[in-house]
PDB file of C-alpha atoms in Angstrom:
ATOM      1  CA  UNK A  28       0.227  -0.093  -0.052  1.00 48.00           C
ATOM      2  CA  UNK A  29       1.315   3.309  -0.729  1.00 51.00           C
ATOM      3  CA  UNK A  30      -0.028   7.194  -1.278  1.00 49.00           C
ATOM      4  CA  UNK A  31      -0.472   9.393  -4.279  1.00 45.00           C
ATOM      5  CA  UNK A  32      -2.047  13.070  -4.642  1.00 47.00           C
ATOM      6  CA  UNK A  33      -5.335  13.622  -6.051  1.00 48.00           C
ATOM      7  CA  UNK A  34      -6.528  16.671  -8.164  1.00 50.00           C
ATOM      8  CA  UNK A  35      -7.121  18.546  -4.922  1.00 49.00           C
ATOM      9  CA  UNK A  36      -3.832  17.658  -3.666  1.00 48.00           C
ATOM     10  CA  UNK A  37      -4.959  15.765  -1.140  1.00 48.00           C
ATOM     11  CA  UNK A  38      -3.161  12.302  -0.145  1.00 47.00           C
ATOM     12  CA  UNK A  39      -4.993   9.020  -1.515  1.00 48.00           C
ATOM     13  CA  UNK A  40      -4.006   5.929  -0.193  1.00 51.00           C
ATOM     14  CA  UNK A  41      -3.164   3.187  -3.031  1.00 48.00           C
ATOM     15  CA  UNK A  42      -4.157  -0.409  -2.218  1.00 57.00           C
ATOM     16  CA  UNK A  43      -3.276  -3.688  -3.562  1.00 72.00           C
ATOM     17  CA  UNK A  44      -6.171  -4.966  -5.408  1.00 76.00           C
ATOM     18  CA  UNK A  45      -6.300  -8.533  -3.556  1.00 76.00           C
ATOM     19  CA  UNK A  46      -6.429  -6.171  -0.444  1.00 81.00           C
ATOM     20  CA  UNK A  47      -9.805  -4.446  -1.250  1.00 82.00           C
ATOM     21  CA  UNK A  48     -11.278  -7.585  -2.610  1.00 80.00           C
ATOM     22  CA  UNK A  49     -11.036  -9.194   0.875  1.00 83.00           C
ATOM     23  CA  UNK A  50     -13.249  -6.827   2.223  1.00 84.00           C
ATOM     24  CA  UNK A  51     -15.764  -5.192  -0.442  1.00 86.00           C
ATOM     25  CA  UNK A  52     -18.849  -6.818  -1.897  1.00 84.00           C
ATOM     26  CA  UNK A  53     -18.923  -6.314  -5.925  1.00 85.00           C
ATOM     27  CA  UNK A  54     -22.194  -5.448  -7.587  1.00 84.00           C
ATOM     28  CA  UNK A  55     -23.423  -6.604 -10.797  1.00 81.00           C
ATOM     29  CA  UNK A  56     -21.428  -4.750 -13.446  1.00 82.00           C
ATOM     30  CA  UNK A  57     -18.396  -5.380 -11.618  1.00 78.00           C
ATOM     31  CA  UNK A  58     -18.978  -9.036 -12.112  1.00 76.00           C
ATOM     32  CA  UNK A  59     -20.063  -9.109 -15.550  1.00 80.00           C
ATOM     33  CA  UNK A  60     -16.247 -10.154 -16.766  1.00 80.00           C
ATOM     34  CA  UNK A  61     -14.979  -9.491 -20.405  1.00 77.00           C
ATOM     35  CA  UNK A  62     -14.730 -13.009 -21.661  1.00 76.00           C
ATOM     36  CA  UNK A  63     -11.878 -13.723 -24.361  1.00 70.00           C
ATOM     37  CA  UNK A  64     -11.902 -16.972 -26.485  1.00 78.00           C
ATOM     38  CA  UNK A  65      -9.045 -18.867 -26.703  1.00 78.00           C
ATOM     39  CA  UNK A  66      -9.161 -19.255 -30.103  1.00 79.00           C
ATOM     40  CA  UNK A  67      -9.496 -15.370 -30.923  1.00 68.00           C
ATOM     41  CA  UNK A  68      -6.393 -14.580 -28.513  1.00 60.00           C
ATOM     42  CA  UNK A  69      -4.367 -17.478 -30.475  1.00 72.00           C
ATOM     43  CA  UNK A  70      -4.865 -15.274 -33.552  1.00 68.00           C
ATOM     44  CA  UNK A  71      -3.003 -12.270 -31.909  1.00 52.00           C
ATOM     45  CA  UNK A  72       0.653 -11.839 -32.228  1.00 61.00           C
ATOM     46  CA  UNK A  73       2.647 -12.949 -29.327  1.00 63.00           C
ATOM     47  CA  UNK A  74       4.164 -10.321 -26.830  1.00 74.00           C
ATOM     48  CA  UNK A  75       7.841 -10.398 -27.889  1.00 90.00           C
ATOM     49  CA  UNK A  76      10.721 -10.681 -25.530  1.00 96.00           C
ATOM     50  CA  UNK A  77       9.136 -10.148 -22.278  1.00 96.00           C
ATOM     51  CA  UNK A  78      10.736 -11.321 -18.998  1.00 97.00           C
ATOM     52  CA  UNK A  79       9.677 -11.253 -15.274  1.00 98.00           C
ATOM     53  CA  UNK A  80      12.872 -10.365 -13.348  1.00 98.00           C
ATOM     54  CA  UNK A  81      13.997 -10.641  -9.687  1.00 98.00           C
ATOM     55  CA  UNK A  82      17.144  -9.611  -7.750  1.00 98.00           C
ATOM     56  CA  UNK A  83      18.259 -12.626  -5.432  1.00 98.00           C
ATOM     57  CA  UNK A  84      18.735 -10.600  -2.099  1.00 97.00           C
ATOM     58  CA  UNK A  85      16.422 -10.090   0.795  1.00 94.00           C
ATOM     59  CA  UNK A  86      17.009  -6.316   0.853  1.00 95.00           C
ATOM     60  CA  UNK A  87      14.780  -4.126  -1.041  1.00 95.00           C
ATOM     61  CA  UNK A  88      16.332  -1.905  -3.922  1.00 95.00           C
ATOM     62  CA  UNK A  89      15.196   1.101  -5.770  1.00 95.00           C
ATOM     63  CA  UNK A  90      14.120   0.245  -9.189  1.00 95.00           C
ATOM     64  CA  UNK A  91      15.939   3.330 -10.580  1.00 96.00           C
ATOM     65  CA  UNK A  92      19.447   2.399  -9.676  1.00 96.00           C
ATOM     66  CA  UNK A  93      18.533  -1.175 -10.520  1.00 96.00           C
ATOM     67  CA  UNK A  94      17.963  -0.525 -14.346  1.00 97.00           C
ATOM     68  CA  UNK A  95      20.555   2.171 -14.309  1.00 97.00           C
ATOM     69  CA  UNK A  96      23.178  -0.576 -13.555  1.00 97.00           C
ATOM     70  CA  UNK A  97      21.175  -3.322 -15.899  1.00 97.00           C
ATOM     71  CA  UNK A  98      21.264  -0.688 -18.911  1.00 97.00           C
ATOM     72  CA  UNK A  99      24.964  -0.221 -18.652  1.00 96.00           C
ATOM     73  CA  UNK A 100      26.162  -3.578 -18.346  1.00 95.00           C
ATOM     74  CA  UNK A 101      23.532  -4.691 -21.198  1.00 96.00           C
ATOM     75  CA  UNK A 102      24.510  -1.745 -23.651  1.00 96.00           C
ATOM     76  CA  UNK A 103      21.292  -2.407 -25.495  1.00 97.00           C
ATOM     77  CA  UNK A 104      20.817  -1.422 -28.859  1.00 97.00           C
ATOM     78  CA  UNK A 105      17.270  -0.272 -28.225  1.00 95.00           C
ATOM     79  CA  UNK A 106      15.552   0.606 -24.830  1.00 95.00           C
ATOM     80  CA  UNK A 107      14.723  -1.692 -22.548  1.00 97.00           C
ATOM     81  CA  UNK A 108      11.455  -1.197 -20.614  1.00 96.00           C
ATOM     82  CA  UNK A 109      10.774  -1.726 -17.121  1.00 97.00           C
ATOM     83  CA  UNK A 110       7.607  -2.067 -15.006  1.00 95.00           C
ATOM     84  CA  UNK A 111       7.959  -2.665 -11.108  1.00 95.00           C
ATOM     85  CA  UNK A 112       5.706  -5.511  -9.607  1.00 94.00           C
ATOM     86  CA  UNK A 113       6.947  -5.580  -6.131  1.00 92.00           C
ATOM     87  CA  UNK A 114       9.829  -5.595  -4.311  1.00 94.00           C
ATOM     88  CA  UNK A 115      13.071  -6.439  -6.494  1.00 96.00           C
ATOM     89  CA  UNK A 116      10.190  -8.093  -8.612  1.00 97.00           C
ATOM     90  CA  UNK A 117       9.673  -6.625 -11.991  1.00 97.00           C
ATOM     91  CA  UNK A 118       8.587  -7.206 -15.825  1.00 97.00           C
ATOM     92  CA  UNK A 119      11.100  -6.172 -18.468  1.00 97.00           C
ATOM     93  CA  UNK A 120      10.765  -6.266 -21.712  1.00 96.00           C
ATOM     94  CA  UNK A 121      13.201  -6.038 -24.764  1.00 97.00           C
ATOM     95  CA  UNK A 122      12.582  -4.375 -27.996  1.00 95.00           C
ATOM     96  CA  UNK A 123      15.376  -6.126 -30.151  1.00 95.00           C
ATOM     97  CA  UNK A 124      16.161  -9.723 -30.656  1.00 96.00           C
ATOM     98  CA  UNK A 125      19.853  -9.333 -29.943  1.00 97.00           C
ATOM     99  CA  UNK A 126      19.242  -7.231 -26.660  1.00 97.00           C
ATOM    100  CA  UNK A 127      16.860 -10.311 -25.893  1.00 97.00           C
ATOM    101  CA  UNK A 128      19.131 -12.919 -26.314  1.00 97.00           C
ATOM    102  CA  UNK A 129      22.106 -11.072 -24.442  1.00 96.00           C
ATOM    103  CA  UNK A 130      19.629 -10.322 -21.357  1.00 97.00           C
ATOM    104  CA  UNK A 131      18.512 -14.168 -21.273  1.00 97.00           C
ATOM    105  CA  UNK A 132      21.412 -15.959 -22.063  1.00 95.00           C
ATOM    106  CA  UNK A 133      24.895 -14.092 -21.228  1.00 94.00           C
ATOM    107  CA  UNK A 134      24.454 -13.890 -17.591  1.00 93.00           C
ATOM    108  CA  UNK A 135      24.593 -13.944 -14.797  1.00 95.00           C
ATOM    109  CA  UNK A 136      23.992 -10.336 -14.453  1.00 97.00           C
ATOM    110  CA  UNK A 137      24.879  -8.684 -11.174  1.00 97.00           C
ATOM    111  CA  UNK A 138      23.287  -5.512  -9.287  1.00 97.00           C
ATOM    112  CA  UNK A 139      25.340  -5.152  -6.377  1.00 95.00           C
ATOM    113  CA  UNK A 140      26.481  -8.264  -6.018  1.00 95.00           C
ATOM    114  CA  UNK A 141      23.313  -9.843  -6.342  1.00 97.00           C
ATOM    115  CA  UNK A 142      21.839 -11.947  -8.863  1.00 98.00           C
ATOM    116  CA  UNK A 143      19.293 -10.901 -11.585  1.00 98.00           C
ATOM    117  CA  UNK A 144      16.740 -13.900 -12.074  1.00 98.00           C
ATOM    118  CA  UNK A 145      14.800 -14.146 -14.875  1.00 98.00           C
ATOM    119  CA  UNK A 146      12.061 -16.227 -16.538  1.00 98.00           C
ATOM    120  CA  UNK A 147      10.157 -15.665 -20.034  1.00 97.00           C
ATOM    121  CA  UNK A 148       6.540 -14.181 -19.788  1.00 95.00           C
ATOM    122  CA  UNK A 149       3.776 -14.347 -22.020  1.00 92.00           C
ATOM    123  CA  UNK A 150       1.868 -11.455 -20.762  1.00 91.00           C
ATOM    124  CA  UNK A 151      -1.493 -13.136 -20.077  1.00 88.00           C
ATOM    125  CA  UNK A 152      -1.306 -12.301 -16.351  1.00 88.00           C
ATOM    126  CA  UNK A 153      -1.292  -9.382 -14.258  1.00 86.00           C
ATOM    127  CA  UNK A 154       1.651 -11.457 -12.217  1.00 91.00           C
ATOM    128  CA  UNK A 155       3.602 -13.728 -13.829  1.00 94.00           C
ATOM    129  CA  UNK A 156       2.728 -17.312 -13.040  1.00 94.00           C
ATOM    130  CA  UNK A 157       6.437 -18.151 -12.664  1.00 95.00           C
ATOM    131  CA  UNK A 158       8.529 -16.279 -10.225  1.00 97.00           C
ATOM    132  CA  UNK A 159      12.263 -16.285 -11.015  1.00 98.00           C
ATOM    133  CA  UNK A 160      13.963 -18.593  -8.673  1.00 98.00           C
ATOM    134  CA  UNK A 161      17.303 -19.710 -10.600  1.00 98.00           C
ATOM    135  CA  UNK A 162      20.468 -18.493 -11.705  1.00 98.00           C
ATOM    136  CA  UNK A 163      22.185 -19.402 -15.021  1.00 98.00           C
ATOM    137  CA  UNK A 164      25.911 -19.607 -14.546  1.00 97.00           C
ATOM    138  CA  UNK A 165      28.899 -21.336 -16.442  1.00 97.00           C
ATOM    139  CA  UNK A 166      30.373 -24.194 -14.089  1.00 98.00           C
ATOM    140  CA  UNK A 167      33.449 -26.205 -14.245  1.00 98.00           C
ATOM    141  CA  UNK A 168      33.618 -30.141 -13.553  1.00 98.00           C
ATOM    142  CA  UNK A 169      37.263 -30.803 -12.745  1.00 98.00           C
ATOM    143  CA  UNK A 170      39.468 -33.965 -13.305  1.00 96.00           C
ATOM    144  CA  UNK A 171      36.875 -36.079 -14.811  1.00 96.00           C
ATOM    145  CA  UNK A 172      38.575 -39.475 -15.883  1.00 96.00           C
ATOM    146  CA  UNK A 173      39.736 -39.868 -19.636  1.00 95.00           C
ATOM    147  CA  UNK A 174      37.042 -42.906 -19.829  1.00 95.00           C
ATOM    148  CA  UNK A 175      34.161 -40.760 -18.679  1.00 96.00           C
ATOM    149  CA  UNK A 176      34.352 -37.824 -20.985  1.00 96.00           C
ATOM    150  CA  UNK A 177      31.475 -38.640 -22.543  1.00 96.00           C
ATOM    151  CA  UNK A 178      28.340 -36.436 -23.400  1.00 96.00           C
ATOM    152  CA  UNK A 179      25.970 -38.292 -21.501  1.00 97.00           C
ATOM    153  CA  UNK A 180      28.183 -38.736 -18.508  1.00 97.00           C
ATOM    154  CA  UNK A 181      28.791 -34.925 -18.361  1.00 97.00           C
ATOM    155  CA  UNK A 182      25.289 -34.133 -18.695  1.00 98.00           C
ATOM    156  CA  UNK A 183      24.315 -36.468 -15.600  1.00 98.00           C
ATOM    157  CA  UNK A 184      27.216 -34.759 -13.695  1.00 98.00           C
ATOM    158  CA  UNK A 185      25.771 -31.068 -14.629  1.00 98.00           C
ATOM    159  CA  UNK A 186      22.455 -32.263 -13.222  1.00 98.00           C
ATOM    160  CA  UNK A 187      23.984 -32.856 -10.134  1.00 98.00           C
ATOM    161  CA  UNK A 188      25.136 -28.780 -10.102  1.00 98.00           C
ATOM    162  CA  UNK A 189      21.826 -27.553 -11.527  1.00 98.00           C
ATOM    163  CA  UNK A 190      19.430 -27.738 -14.160  1.00 98.00           C
ATOM    164  CA  UNK A 191      21.574 -28.469 -16.967  1.00 98.00           C
ATOM    165  CA  UNK A 192      21.204 -26.216 -20.046  1.00 97.00           C
ATOM    166  CA  UNK A 193      24.372 -26.803 -22.231  1.00 96.00           C
ATOM    167  CA  UNK A 194      27.760 -28.059 -22.495  1.00 95.00           C
ATOM    168  CA  UNK A 195      31.139 -26.933 -24.162  1.00 90.00           C
ATOM    169  CA  UNK A 196      32.166 -29.909 -26.377  1.00 80.00           C
ATOM    170  CA  UNK A 197      35.934 -29.755 -25.469  1.00 87.00           C
ATOM    171  CA  UNK A 198      38.105 -30.374 -22.301  1.00 93.00           C
ATOM    172  CA  UNK A 199      39.758 -27.323 -21.081  1.00 95.00           C
ATOM    173  CA  UNK A 200      43.811 -27.564 -19.995  1.00 94.00           C
ATOM    174  CA  UNK A 201      44.829 -25.973 -16.771  1.00 92.00           C
ATOM    175  CA  UNK A 202      48.141 -26.062 -14.522  1.00 90.00           C
ATOM    176  CA  UNK A 203      46.392 -28.685 -12.421  1.00 87.00           C
ATOM    177  CA  UNK A 204      44.584 -30.659 -14.819  1.00 92.00           C
ATOM    178  CA  UNK A 205      41.653 -30.388 -17.006  1.00 96.00           C
ATOM    179  CA  UNK A 206      37.910 -29.427 -16.551  1.00 97.00           C
ATOM    180  CA  UNK A 207      34.954 -29.462 -18.697  1.00 98.00           C
ATOM    181  CA  UNK A 208      32.343 -26.542 -19.087  1.00 97.00           C
ATOM    182  CA  UNK A 209      28.427 -26.545 -18.582  1.00 98.00           C
ATOM    183  CA  UNK A 210      25.927 -24.383 -18.301  1.00 98.00           C
ATOM    184  CA  UNK A 211      23.376 -24.623 -15.644  1.00 98.00           C
ATOM    185  CA  UNK A 212      20.646 -23.109 -13.792  1.00 98.00           C
ATOM    186  CA  UNK A 213      21.205 -23.152 -10.030  1.00 99.00           C
ATOM    187  CA  UNK A 214      18.351 -23.624  -7.790  1.00 98.00           C
ATOM    188  CA  UNK A 215      18.390 -20.217  -5.376  1.00 98.00           C
ATOM    189  CA  UNK A 216      17.068 -22.264  -2.455  1.00 98.00           C
ATOM    190  CA  UNK A 217      19.693 -24.884  -2.195  1.00 98.00           C
ATOM    191  CA  UNK A 218      23.387 -24.701  -1.454  1.00 98.00           C
ATOM    192  CA  UNK A 219      25.981 -24.113  -4.044  1.00 99.00           C
ATOM    193  CA  UNK A 220      27.183 -27.715  -5.178  1.00 99.00           C
ATOM    194  CA  UNK A 221      31.214 -28.008  -4.328  1.00 98.00           C
ATOM    195  CA  UNK A 222      31.608 -31.562  -5.499  1.00 98.00           C
ATOM    196  CA  UNK A 223      30.086 -34.182  -7.535  1.00 98.00           C
ATOM    197  CA  UNK A 224      30.582 -37.735  -6.933  1.00 97.00           C
ATOM    198  CA  UNK A 225      30.986 -40.436  -9.523  1.00 98.00           C
ATOM    199  CA  UNK A 226      31.475 -44.081  -9.224  1.00 96.00           C
ATOM    200  CA  UNK A 227      32.382 -46.914 -11.615  1.00 94.00           C
ATOM    201  CA  UNK A 228      30.197 -49.901 -10.284  1.00 94.00           C
ATOM    202  CA  UNK A 229      32.379 -52.087  -8.363  1.00 94.00           C
ATOM    203  CA  UNK A 230      34.996 -49.312  -7.689  1.00 94.00           C
ATOM    204  CA  UNK A 231      35.596 -46.571  -5.331  1.00 96.00           C
ATOM    205  CA  UNK A 232      34.009 -43.338  -5.348  1.00 97.00           C
ATOM    206  CA  UNK A 233      35.486 -40.182  -6.697  1.00 97.00           C
ATOM    207  CA  UNK A 234      34.471 -36.725  -5.836  1.00 98.00           C
ATOM    208  CA  UNK A 235      35.072 -34.277  -8.699  1.00 98.00           C
ATOM    209  CA  UNK A 236      35.485 -30.645  -7.649  1.00 98.00           C
ATOM    210  CA  UNK A 237      32.972 -28.025  -9.052  1.00 98.00           C
ATOM    211  CA  UNK A 238      34.246 -24.469  -9.718  1.00 98.00           C
ATOM    212  CA  UNK A 239      32.017 -21.370 -10.616  1.00 97.00           C
ATOM    213  CA  UNK A 240      32.592 -18.704 -13.330  1.00 95.00           C
ATOM    214  CA  UNK A 241      31.061 -15.517 -11.583  1.00 92.00           C
ATOM    215  CA  UNK A 242      28.911 -15.847  -8.826  1.00 95.00           C
ATOM    216  CA  UNK A 243      27.050 -13.814  -7.264  1.00 97.00           C
ATOM    217  CA  UNK A 244      27.459 -12.919  -3.388  1.00 96.00           C
ATOM    218  CA  UNK A 245      26.755 -16.288  -1.652  1.00 97.00           C
ATOM    219  CA  UNK A 246      26.902 -17.639   1.972  1.00 97.00           C
ATOM    220  CA  UNK A 247      30.362 -18.886   3.483  1.00 95.00           C
ATOM    221  CA  UNK A 248      28.443 -20.618   6.451  1.00 95.00           C
ATOM    222  CA  UNK A 249      25.450 -22.258   4.364  1.00 96.00           C
ATOM    223  CA  UNK A 250      26.054 -21.908   0.947  1.00 97.00           C
ATOM    224  CA  UNK A 251      23.291 -19.885  -0.265  1.00 98.00           C
ATOM    225  CA  UNK A 252      23.289 -17.473  -2.833  1.00 98.00           C
ATOM    226  CA  UNK A 253      21.756 -14.040  -2.037  1.00 97.00           C
ATOM    227  CA  UNK A 254      23.473 -12.915   1.392  1.00 96.00           C
ATOM    228  CA  UNK A 255      26.919 -12.857   3.054  1.00 94.00           C
ATOM    229  CA  UNK A 256      27.885 -15.204   6.107  1.00 93.00           C
ATOM    230  CA  UNK A 257      27.281 -11.870   8.067  1.00 93.00           C
ATOM    231  CA  UNK A 258      23.969 -11.530   7.286  1.00 94.00           C
ATOM    232  CA  UNK A 259      23.044 -15.521   7.640  1.00 94.00           C
ATOM    233  CA  UNK A 260      21.213 -15.782  11.284  1.00 91.00           C
ATOM    234  CA  UNK A 261      22.903 -13.580  13.938  1.00 90.00           C
ATOM    235  CA  UNK A 262      26.397 -13.717  11.562  1.00 86.00           C
ATOM    236  CA  UNK A 263      28.250 -15.106  14.305  1.00 88.00           C
ATOM    237  CA  UNK A 264      29.931 -18.172  12.482  1.00 86.00           C
ATOM    238  CA  UNK A 265      33.220 -19.903  13.715  1.00 86.00           C
ATOM    239  CA  UNK A 266      35.901 -20.307  10.715  1.00 84.00           C
ATOM    240  CA  UNK A 267      35.532 -24.131  11.093  1.00 85.00           C
ATOM    241  CA  UNK A 268      31.608 -23.429  10.293  1.00 86.00           C
ATOM    242  CA  UNK A 269      32.522 -21.934   6.884  1.00 92.00           C
ATOM    243  CA  UNK A 270      32.209 -24.709   4.798  1.00 95.00           C
ATOM    244  CA  UNK A 271      32.250 -22.638   1.282  1.00 97.00           C
ATOM    245  CA  UNK A 272      34.573 -20.022   0.100  1.00 96.00           C
ATOM    246  CA  UNK A 273      36.889 -18.127  -2.610  1.00 95.00           C
ATOM    247  CA  UNK A 274      38.167 -21.624  -3.709  1.00 96.00           C
ATOM    248  CA  UNK A 275      34.788 -22.487  -5.452  1.00 97.00           C
ATOM    249  CA  UNK A 276      35.390 -19.889  -7.794  1.00 96.00           C
ATOM    250  CA  UNK A 277      37.513 -20.252 -10.796  1.00 95.00           C
ATOM    251  CA  UNK A 278      40.669 -18.306 -11.953  1.00 93.00           C
ATOM    252  CA  UNK A 279      39.087 -15.592 -14.399  1.00 92.00           C
ATOM    253  CA  UNK A 280      41.661 -16.457 -16.990  1.00 92.00           C
ATOM    254  CA  UNK A 281      39.694 -19.895 -17.210  1.00 93.00           C
ATOM    255  CA  UNK A 282      36.150 -18.057 -17.902  1.00 93.00           C
ATOM    256  CA  UNK A 283      34.465 -18.485 -21.051  1.00 90.00           C
ATOM    257  CA  UNK A 284      35.266 -16.226 -23.665  1.00 85.00           C
ATOM    258  CA  UNK A 285      32.846 -13.490 -23.463  1.00 77.00           C
ATOM    259  CA  UNK A 286      31.550 -13.797 -20.021  1.00 76.00           C
ATOM    260  CA  UNK A 287      30.106  -9.805 -19.331  1.00 66.00           C
ATOM    261  CA  UNK A 288      32.246  -8.169 -16.897  1.00 54.00           C
ATOM    262  CA  UNK A 289      34.471  -9.572 -14.245  1.00 46.00           C
ATOM    263  CA  UNK A 290      34.020 -11.295 -11.162  1.00 41.00           C
ATOM    264  CA  UNK A 291      31.420  -9.462  -8.696  1.00 40.00           C
ATOM    265  CA  UNK A 292      33.540  -6.718  -6.576  1.00 40.00           C
ATOM    266  CA  UNK A 293      32.524  -7.898  -3.334  1.00 41.00           C
ATOM    267  CA  UNK A 294      34.016 -10.195  -0.461  1.00 40.00           C
ATOM    268  CA  UNK A 295      32.224 -12.620   1.166  1.00 40.00           C
ATOM    269  CA  UNK A 296      33.062 -10.907   4.762  1.00 40.00           C
ATOM    270  CA  UNK A 297      31.157  -7.700   3.384  1.00 40.00           C
ATOM    271  CA  UNK A 298      27.896  -7.394   5.150  1.00 37.00           C
TER     272      UNK A 298
END
């Protein structure tokens, strides 16, 4: 609920519709709905390049600084429009296919260290049916034994990290071995995955290290993205309770070419 000024200069309260409907009795014309046929709607042009967006943080942020930061990062060929729906929740629309693909495919995009999460939106409801809850990132699975460097095995390993989206076709050589790069959507409600286990039936289990390329802020205590360890519970955690850390982030020299910007300029010890 907020306030706005009417023609007389008085302050008028602005209520959420759901809040009003709880207490009001609607009369006849208010219940005489406009009904649109499915066939009629299917003949209309689809609303293009529309997405629900949400910033992964418990802190509320103003829309204008958020828009300014994202627009500077995207450098779009045409304007991108924003419509605020709630705290850190909004609808964005691109007006050019190249801008749309960059926004949706080239992230993760960060605002003050926090991830922008997106989901395509058909524009058929006031609020999106699917609220964004995942972060798309490039992850590296290290030291897969040569015998198991098969597409189907790599995809199964990636599914242990997040929802599998894509995989680079070749291994990348580093000073300490090789890794395979995968594109995954991380579930923001789950801790980050540090290792994936792999076992050949009848043999000893192997743990393969996972490293990430450009992560948003995350908690060294619980492993969730969106806050730091000082913001987790009371913030009073011993060193031995920090089960996650900078060692999970790959060296930038091994990031996928074209990754936007550089790693988030924050420390996990910031508040």
